Tab-separated table of C-alpha atoms in Angstrom:
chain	number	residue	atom	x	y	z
Z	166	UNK	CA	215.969	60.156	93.393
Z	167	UNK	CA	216.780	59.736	97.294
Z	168	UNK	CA	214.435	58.276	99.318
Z	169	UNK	CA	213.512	58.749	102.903
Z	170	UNK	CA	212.511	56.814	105.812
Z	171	UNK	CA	210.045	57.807	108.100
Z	172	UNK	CA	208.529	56.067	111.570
Z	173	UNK	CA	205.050	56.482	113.108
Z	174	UNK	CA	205.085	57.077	116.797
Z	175	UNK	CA	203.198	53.132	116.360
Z	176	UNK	CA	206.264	51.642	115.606
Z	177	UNK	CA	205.178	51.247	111.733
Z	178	UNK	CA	207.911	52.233	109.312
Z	179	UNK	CA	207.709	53.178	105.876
Z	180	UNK	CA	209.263	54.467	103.098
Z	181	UNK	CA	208.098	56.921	100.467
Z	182	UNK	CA	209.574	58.954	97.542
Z	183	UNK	CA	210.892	62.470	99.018
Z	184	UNK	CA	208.275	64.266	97.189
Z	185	UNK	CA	205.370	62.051	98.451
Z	186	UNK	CA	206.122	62.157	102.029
Z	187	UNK	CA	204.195	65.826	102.815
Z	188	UNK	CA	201.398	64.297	101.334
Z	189	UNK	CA	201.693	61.287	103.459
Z	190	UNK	CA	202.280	63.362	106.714
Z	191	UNK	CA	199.143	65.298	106.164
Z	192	UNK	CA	197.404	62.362	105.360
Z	193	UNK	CA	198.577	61.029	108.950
Z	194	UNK	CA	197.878	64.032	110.686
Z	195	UNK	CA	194.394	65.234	109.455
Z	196	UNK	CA	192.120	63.260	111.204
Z	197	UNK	CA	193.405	63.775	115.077
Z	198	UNK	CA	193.460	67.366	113.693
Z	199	UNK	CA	189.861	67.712	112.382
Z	200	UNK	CA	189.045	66.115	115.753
Z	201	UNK	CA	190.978	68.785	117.675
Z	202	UNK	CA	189.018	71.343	115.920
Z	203	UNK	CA	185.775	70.336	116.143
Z	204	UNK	CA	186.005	69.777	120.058
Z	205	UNK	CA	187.126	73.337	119.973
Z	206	UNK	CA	184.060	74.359	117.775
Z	207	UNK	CA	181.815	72.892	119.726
Z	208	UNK	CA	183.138	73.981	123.590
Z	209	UNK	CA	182.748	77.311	121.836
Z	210	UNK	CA	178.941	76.579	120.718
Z	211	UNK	CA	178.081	75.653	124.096
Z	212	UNK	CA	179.860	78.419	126.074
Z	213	UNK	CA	179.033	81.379	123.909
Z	214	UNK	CA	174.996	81.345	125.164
Z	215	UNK	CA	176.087	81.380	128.733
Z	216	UNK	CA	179.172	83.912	128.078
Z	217	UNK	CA	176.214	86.425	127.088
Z	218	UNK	CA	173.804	85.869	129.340
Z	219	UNK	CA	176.649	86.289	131.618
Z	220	UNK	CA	177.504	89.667	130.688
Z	221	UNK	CA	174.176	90.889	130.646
Z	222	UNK	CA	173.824	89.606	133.980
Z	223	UNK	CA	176.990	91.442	135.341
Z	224	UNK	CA	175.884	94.678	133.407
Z	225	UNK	CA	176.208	96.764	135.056
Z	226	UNK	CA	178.386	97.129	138.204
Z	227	UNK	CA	178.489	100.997	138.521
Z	228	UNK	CA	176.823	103.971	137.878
Z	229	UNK	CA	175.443	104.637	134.440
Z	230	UNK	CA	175.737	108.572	132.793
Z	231	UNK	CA	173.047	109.093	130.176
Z	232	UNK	CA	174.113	112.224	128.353
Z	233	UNK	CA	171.497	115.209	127.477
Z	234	UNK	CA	173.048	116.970	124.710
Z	235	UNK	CA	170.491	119.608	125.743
Z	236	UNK	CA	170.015	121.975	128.632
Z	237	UNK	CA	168.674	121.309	131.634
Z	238	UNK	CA	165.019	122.065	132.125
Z	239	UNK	CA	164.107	121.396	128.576
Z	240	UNK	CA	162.053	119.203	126.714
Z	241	UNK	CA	164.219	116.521	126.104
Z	242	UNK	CA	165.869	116.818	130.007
Z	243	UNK	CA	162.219	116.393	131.112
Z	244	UNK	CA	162.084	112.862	129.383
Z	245	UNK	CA	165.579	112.053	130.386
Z	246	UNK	CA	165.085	112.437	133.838
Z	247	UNK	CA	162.268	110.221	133.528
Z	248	UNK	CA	164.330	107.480	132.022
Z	249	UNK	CA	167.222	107.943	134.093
Z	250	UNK	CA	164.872	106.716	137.380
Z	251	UNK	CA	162.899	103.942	135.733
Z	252	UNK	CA	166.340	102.410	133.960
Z	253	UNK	CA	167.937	103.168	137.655
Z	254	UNK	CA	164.945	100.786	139.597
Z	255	UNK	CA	165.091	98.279	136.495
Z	256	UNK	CA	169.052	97.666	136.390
Z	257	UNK	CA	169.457	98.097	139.884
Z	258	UNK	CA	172.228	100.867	139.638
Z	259	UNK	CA	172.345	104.157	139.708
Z	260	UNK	CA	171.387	106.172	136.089
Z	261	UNK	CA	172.511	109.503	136.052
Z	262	UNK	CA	171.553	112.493	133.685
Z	263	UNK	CA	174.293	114.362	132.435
Z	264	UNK	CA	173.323	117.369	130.291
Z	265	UNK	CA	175.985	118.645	127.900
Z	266	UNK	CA	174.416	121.096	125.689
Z	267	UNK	CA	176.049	123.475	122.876
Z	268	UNK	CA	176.275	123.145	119.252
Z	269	UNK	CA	172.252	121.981	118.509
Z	270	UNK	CA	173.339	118.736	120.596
Z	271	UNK	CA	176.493	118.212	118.864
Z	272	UNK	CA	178.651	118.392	121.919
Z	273	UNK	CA	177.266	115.884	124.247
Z	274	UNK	CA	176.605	113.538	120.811
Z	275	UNK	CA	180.262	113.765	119.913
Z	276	UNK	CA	181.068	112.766	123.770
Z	277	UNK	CA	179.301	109.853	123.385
Z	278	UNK	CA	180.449	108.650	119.971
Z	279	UNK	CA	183.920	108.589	121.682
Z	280	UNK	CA	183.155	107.398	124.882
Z	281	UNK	CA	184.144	103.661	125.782
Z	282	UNK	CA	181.490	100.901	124.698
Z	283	UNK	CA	180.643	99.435	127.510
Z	284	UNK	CA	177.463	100.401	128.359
Z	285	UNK	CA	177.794	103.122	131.200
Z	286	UNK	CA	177.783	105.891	128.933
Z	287	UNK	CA	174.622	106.319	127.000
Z	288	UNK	CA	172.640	109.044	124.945
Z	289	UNK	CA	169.104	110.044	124.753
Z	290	UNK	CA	168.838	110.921	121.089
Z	291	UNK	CA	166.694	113.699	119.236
Z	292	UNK	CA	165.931	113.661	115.546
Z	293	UNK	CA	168.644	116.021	113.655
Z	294	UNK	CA	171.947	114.904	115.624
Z	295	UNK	CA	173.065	114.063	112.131
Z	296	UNK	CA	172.011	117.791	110.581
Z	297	UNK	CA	175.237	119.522	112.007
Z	298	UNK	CA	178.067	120.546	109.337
Z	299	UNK	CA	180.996	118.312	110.115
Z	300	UNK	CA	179.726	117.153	113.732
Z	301	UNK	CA	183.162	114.837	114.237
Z	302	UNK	CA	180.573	111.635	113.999
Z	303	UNK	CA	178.832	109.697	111.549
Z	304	UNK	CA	175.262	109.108	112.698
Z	305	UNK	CA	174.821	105.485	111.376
Z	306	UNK	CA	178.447	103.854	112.139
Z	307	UNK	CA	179.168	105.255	115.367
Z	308	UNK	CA	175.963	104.379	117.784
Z	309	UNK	CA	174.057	101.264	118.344
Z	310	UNK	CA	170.379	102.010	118.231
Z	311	UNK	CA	168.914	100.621	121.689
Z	312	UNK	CA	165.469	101.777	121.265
Z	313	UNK	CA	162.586	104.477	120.454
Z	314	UNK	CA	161.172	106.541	123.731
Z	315	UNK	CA	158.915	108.508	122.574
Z	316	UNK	CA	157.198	110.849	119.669
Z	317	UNK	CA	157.414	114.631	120.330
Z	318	UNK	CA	155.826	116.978	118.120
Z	319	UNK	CA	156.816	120.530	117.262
Z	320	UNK	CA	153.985	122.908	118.231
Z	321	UNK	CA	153.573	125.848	116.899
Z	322	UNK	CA	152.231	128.153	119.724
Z	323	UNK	CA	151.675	132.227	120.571
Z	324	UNK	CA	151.892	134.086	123.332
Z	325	UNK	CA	147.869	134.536	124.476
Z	326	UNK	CA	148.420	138.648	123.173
Z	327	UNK	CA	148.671	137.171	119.819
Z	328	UNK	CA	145.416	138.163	117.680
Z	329	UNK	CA	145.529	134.302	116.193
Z	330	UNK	CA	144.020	131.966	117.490
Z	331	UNK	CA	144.234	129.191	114.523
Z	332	UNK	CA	147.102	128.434	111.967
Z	333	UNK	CA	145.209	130.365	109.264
Z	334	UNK	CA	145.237	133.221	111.342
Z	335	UNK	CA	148.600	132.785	112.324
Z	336	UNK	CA	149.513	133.088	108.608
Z	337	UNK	CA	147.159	135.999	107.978
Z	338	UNK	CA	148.912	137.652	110.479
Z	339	UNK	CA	152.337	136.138	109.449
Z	340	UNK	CA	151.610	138.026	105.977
Z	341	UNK	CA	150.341	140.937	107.281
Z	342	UNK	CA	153.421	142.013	109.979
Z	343	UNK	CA	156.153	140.209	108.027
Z	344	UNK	CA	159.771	140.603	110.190
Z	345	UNK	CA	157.710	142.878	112.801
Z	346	UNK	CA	156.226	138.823	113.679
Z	347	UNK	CA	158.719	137.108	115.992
Z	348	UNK	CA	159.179	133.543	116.241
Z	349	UNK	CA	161.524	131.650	118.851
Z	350	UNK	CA	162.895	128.478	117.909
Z	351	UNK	CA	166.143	126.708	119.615
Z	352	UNK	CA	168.851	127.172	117.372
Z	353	UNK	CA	169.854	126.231	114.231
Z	354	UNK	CA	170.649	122.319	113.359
Z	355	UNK	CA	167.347	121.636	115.572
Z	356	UNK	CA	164.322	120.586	113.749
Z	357	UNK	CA	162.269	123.310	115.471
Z	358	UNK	CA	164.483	125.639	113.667
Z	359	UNK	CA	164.312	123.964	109.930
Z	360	UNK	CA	160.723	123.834	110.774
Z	361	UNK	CA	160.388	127.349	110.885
Z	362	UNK	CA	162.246	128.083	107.860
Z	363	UNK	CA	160.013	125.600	105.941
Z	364	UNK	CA	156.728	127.111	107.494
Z	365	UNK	CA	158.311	130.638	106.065
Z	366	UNK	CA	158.956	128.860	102.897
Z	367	UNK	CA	155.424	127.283	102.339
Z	368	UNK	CA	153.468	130.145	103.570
Z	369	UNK	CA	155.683	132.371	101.437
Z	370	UNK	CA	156.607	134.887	104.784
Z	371	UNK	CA	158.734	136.849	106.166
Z	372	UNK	CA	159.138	136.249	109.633
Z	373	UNK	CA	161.881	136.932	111.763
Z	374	UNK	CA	163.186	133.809	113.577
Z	375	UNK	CA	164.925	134.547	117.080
Z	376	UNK	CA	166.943	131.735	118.098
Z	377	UNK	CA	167.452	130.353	121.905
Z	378	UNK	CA	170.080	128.515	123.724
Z	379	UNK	CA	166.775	126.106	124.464
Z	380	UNK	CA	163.481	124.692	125.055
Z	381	UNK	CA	163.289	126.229	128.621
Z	382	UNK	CA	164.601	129.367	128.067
Z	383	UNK	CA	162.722	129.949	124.831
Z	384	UNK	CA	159.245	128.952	126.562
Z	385	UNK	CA	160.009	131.568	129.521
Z	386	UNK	CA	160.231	134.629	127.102
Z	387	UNK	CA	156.965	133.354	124.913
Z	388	UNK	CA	155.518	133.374	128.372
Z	389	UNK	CA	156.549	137.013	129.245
Z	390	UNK	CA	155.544	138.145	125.690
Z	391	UNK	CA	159.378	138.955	123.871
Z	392	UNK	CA	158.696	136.938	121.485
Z	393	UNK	CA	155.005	136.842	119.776
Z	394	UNK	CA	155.117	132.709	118.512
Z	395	UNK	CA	157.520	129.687	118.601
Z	396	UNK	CA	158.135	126.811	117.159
Z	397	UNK	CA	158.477	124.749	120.535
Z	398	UNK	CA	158.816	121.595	121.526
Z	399	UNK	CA	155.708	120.165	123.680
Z	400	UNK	CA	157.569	119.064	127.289
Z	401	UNK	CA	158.884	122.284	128.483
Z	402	UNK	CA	155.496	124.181	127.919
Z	403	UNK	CA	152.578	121.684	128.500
Z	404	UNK	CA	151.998	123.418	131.757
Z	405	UNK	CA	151.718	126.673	130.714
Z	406	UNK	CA	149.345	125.476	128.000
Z	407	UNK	CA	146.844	123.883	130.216
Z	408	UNK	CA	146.853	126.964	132.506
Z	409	UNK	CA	146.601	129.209	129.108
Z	410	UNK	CA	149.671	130.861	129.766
Z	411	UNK	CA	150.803	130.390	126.563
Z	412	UNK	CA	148.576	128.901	123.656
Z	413	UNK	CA	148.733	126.188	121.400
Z	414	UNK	CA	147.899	126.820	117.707
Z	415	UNK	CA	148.638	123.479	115.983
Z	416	UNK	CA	151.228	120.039	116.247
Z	417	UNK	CA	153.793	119.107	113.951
Z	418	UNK	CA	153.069	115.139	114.199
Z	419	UNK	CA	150.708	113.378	112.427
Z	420	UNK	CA	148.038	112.707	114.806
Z	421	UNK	CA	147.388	114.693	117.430
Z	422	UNK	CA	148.859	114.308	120.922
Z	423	UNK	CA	146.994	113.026	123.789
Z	424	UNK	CA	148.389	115.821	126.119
Z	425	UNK	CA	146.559	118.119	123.754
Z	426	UNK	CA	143.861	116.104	122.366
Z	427	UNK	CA	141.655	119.684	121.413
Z	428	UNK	CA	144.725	121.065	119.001
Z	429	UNK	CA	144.663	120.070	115.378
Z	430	UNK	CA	147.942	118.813	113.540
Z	431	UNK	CA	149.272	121.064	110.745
Z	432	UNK	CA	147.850	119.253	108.415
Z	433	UNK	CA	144.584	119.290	109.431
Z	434	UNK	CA	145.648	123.473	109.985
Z	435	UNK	CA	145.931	123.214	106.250
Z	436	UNK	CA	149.717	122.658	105.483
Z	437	UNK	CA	149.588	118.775	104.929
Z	438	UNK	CA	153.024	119.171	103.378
Z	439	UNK	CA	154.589	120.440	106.674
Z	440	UNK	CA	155.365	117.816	110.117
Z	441	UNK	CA	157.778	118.436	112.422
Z	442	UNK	CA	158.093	115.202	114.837
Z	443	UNK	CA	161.155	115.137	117.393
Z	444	UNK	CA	162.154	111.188	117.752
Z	445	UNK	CA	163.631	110.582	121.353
Z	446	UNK	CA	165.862	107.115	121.530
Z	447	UNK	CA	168.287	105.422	123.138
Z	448	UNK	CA	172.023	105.196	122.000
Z	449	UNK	CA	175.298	103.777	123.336
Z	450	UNK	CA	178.356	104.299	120.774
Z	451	UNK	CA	179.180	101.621	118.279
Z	452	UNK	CA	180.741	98.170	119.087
Z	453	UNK	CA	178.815	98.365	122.743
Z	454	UNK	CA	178.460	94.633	123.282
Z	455	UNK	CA	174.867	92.815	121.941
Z	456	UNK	CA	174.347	91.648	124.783
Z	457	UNK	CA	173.672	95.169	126.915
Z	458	UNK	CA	172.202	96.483	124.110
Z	459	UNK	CA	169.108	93.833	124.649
Z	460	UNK	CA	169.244	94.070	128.278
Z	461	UNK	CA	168.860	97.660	128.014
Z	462	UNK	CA	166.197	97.081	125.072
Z	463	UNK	CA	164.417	94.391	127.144
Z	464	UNK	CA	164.482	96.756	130.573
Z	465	UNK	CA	163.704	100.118	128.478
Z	466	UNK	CA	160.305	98.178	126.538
Z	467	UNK	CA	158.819	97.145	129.719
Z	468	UNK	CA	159.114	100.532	130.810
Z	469	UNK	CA	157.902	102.477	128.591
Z	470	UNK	CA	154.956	99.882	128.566
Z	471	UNK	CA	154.153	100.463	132.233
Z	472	UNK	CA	150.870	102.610	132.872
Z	473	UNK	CA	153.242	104.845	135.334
Z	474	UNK	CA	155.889	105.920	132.369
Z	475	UNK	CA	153.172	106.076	129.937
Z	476	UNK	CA	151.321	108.829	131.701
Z	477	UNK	CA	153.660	109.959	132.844
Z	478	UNK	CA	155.250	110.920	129.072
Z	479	UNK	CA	151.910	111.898	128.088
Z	480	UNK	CA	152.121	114.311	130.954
Z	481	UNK	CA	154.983	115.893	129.226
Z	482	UNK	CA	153.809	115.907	126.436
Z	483	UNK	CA	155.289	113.102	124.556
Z	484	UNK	CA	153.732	109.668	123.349
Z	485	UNK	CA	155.633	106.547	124.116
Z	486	UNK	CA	156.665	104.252	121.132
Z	487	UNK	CA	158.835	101.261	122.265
Z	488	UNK	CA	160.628	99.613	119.356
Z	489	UNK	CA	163.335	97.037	118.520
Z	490	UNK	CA	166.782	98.065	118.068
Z	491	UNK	CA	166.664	97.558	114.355
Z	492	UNK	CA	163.185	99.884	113.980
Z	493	UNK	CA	165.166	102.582	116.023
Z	494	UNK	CA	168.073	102.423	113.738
Z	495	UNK	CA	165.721	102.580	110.779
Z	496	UNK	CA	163.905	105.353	111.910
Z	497	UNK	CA	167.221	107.400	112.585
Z	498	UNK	CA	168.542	106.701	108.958
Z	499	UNK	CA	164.819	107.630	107.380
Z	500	UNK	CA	163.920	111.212	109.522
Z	501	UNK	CA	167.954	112.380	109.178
Z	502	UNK	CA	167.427	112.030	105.341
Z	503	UNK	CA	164.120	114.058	105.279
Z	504	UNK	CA	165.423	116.852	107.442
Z	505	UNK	CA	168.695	116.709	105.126
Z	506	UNK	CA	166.565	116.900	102.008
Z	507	UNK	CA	164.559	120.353	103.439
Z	508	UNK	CA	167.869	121.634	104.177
Z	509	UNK	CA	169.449	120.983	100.722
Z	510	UNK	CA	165.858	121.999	98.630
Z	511	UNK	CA	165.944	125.607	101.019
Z	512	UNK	CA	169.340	126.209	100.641
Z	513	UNK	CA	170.083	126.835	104.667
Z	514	UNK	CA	173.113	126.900	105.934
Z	515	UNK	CA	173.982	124.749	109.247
Z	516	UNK	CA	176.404	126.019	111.402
């Protein structure tokens, strides 16, 4: 076999068989290499820490848009706006609402899915944005959960004409006037909606659900008596409520509300079987950077821990429930599954 002769930049000479010299190059060549890398794994250990905190510090340099998928002067526009000035004093920019309705909040959640991740476009969230047939966006992959605002119960409530003034009178009467008994609800994939269908369902009734662009508009004709009962949510008509405008028969969450301390739940009505809870969170679409989502998770928690925010929620008619990122994201992937499985057992169809 041929041999060949190698030199070390040293000066040292030596030779090896042809097929051992790889073996003796590598051999040469490891150590100053494992050296090289660790100094490289290391620089990168210490400079990641400050590389985040840097961001978050930066974050952000311009206005923010937080999208409403709902219409202004709603229930869930109420607790935007909110948000939007609290989030605008914390960060030290301006946060805008931007209110993109259609489609049961499909529209503005799409937008958002496909918006750039960099933390100036961001989504207030409502339970069912994953109920839609074929939205264009898959409710766990494409957000980052940020964190919960607040719990906002479905409330059943009449129009003061209404001969009912509890939930077993509101079925009496339910049973009695079958489709000649209107009920408003927003439209179909909202949970007020489903609600209504499973209230029909477990009260075995014929009502005749009348469907509205929204939570304000819907509230306005309760108010002038077009429609006899709705399944609303609690921000848009907490005012007209207290002044007994309009009046509350019972609340879809488990507890009652602190707005209304005086209504029962449903349960306690006498349908345990039956909640309707509206989860409002905080989104920014998937592969936003970790480190905005805590700044925005740190900034958002000591809000909605401030005395201010929390009456002021209350106010509205919502109770504030701060969480982590990770309960948020749980709590998405739990309530999407319920309202999936009432859709699926009734046999509705979603638009």
């Amino acid at each position: 076999m041929s041999q060949t002769k190698l030199s070390c930049n040293n000066g040292i000479a030596f030779n090896s068989w042809t097929n051992e010299g790889p073996a003796m190059i590598e051999a040469l060549l490891a150590a100053p290499l494992r050296r090289a890398a660790m100094i490289i794994i290391l620089s990168v250990l210490v400079t990641a820490p400050a590389g985040r905190d840097a961001l978050a510090e930066e974050y952000p340099s311009r206005t923010v848009s937080l999208v409403v998928a709902y219409p202004a002067g709603g229930g869930v526009d109420t607790v935007g706006r909110v948000i939007a000035q609290k989030l605008t004093e914390a960060l030290g920019q301006q946060v805008v609402v931007v209110n993109r309705p259609g489609g049961g909040s499909v529209i503005g959640t799409r937008d958002v899915a496909r918006a750039r991740p960099d933390g100036y476009t961001l989504l207030l969230m409502v339970t069912g944005a994953a109920l839609a047939a074929n939205p264009g966006y898959d409710i766990e992959k494409d957000f980052e959960a940020i964190s919960l605002i607040a719990l906002v119960p479905v409330v059943i409530m009449s129009n003061p004409s209404v001969p009912a003034k509890s939930l077993a009178e509101v079925i009496a009467l339910a049973k009695r006037e079958g489709a000649k008994l209107t009920v408003g609800t927003p439209p179909s994939p909202t949970l007020n909606y489903f609600g209504a269908e499973q209230f029909k369902a477990m009260t075995g009734t014929d009502i005749t659900i009348v469907t509205y662009k929204g939570t304000g508009p819907l509230t306005n004709d309760l108010v002038g008596g077009h429609v006899m009962l709705a399944f609303n949510t609690l921000p848009p008509a907490i005012g007209n409520i207290q002044s007994g405008a309009l009046r509350a028969i019972a609340v879809g969450s488990p507890s009652r509300v602190a707005a209304i301390p005086d209504v029962p739940t449903l349960a306690e009505s006498g349908l345990p079987d039956l909640e309707i809870v509206q989860y409002y969170g905080l989104v920014a679409p998937a592969t936003t950077p970790q480190p905005i989502i805590e700044r925005l998770n740190t900034e958002l928690r000591k809000i909605l821990t401030s005395e201010d925010v929390k009456k002021r929620l209350i106010d509205a008619g919502g109770d504030p429930i701060p969480s982590t990122p990770a309960e948020y994201a749980r709590n998405i992937q739990r309530e999407e599954k319920k309202w999936q499985a009432v859709i699926k057992t009734l046999g509705l169809v979603v638009n």
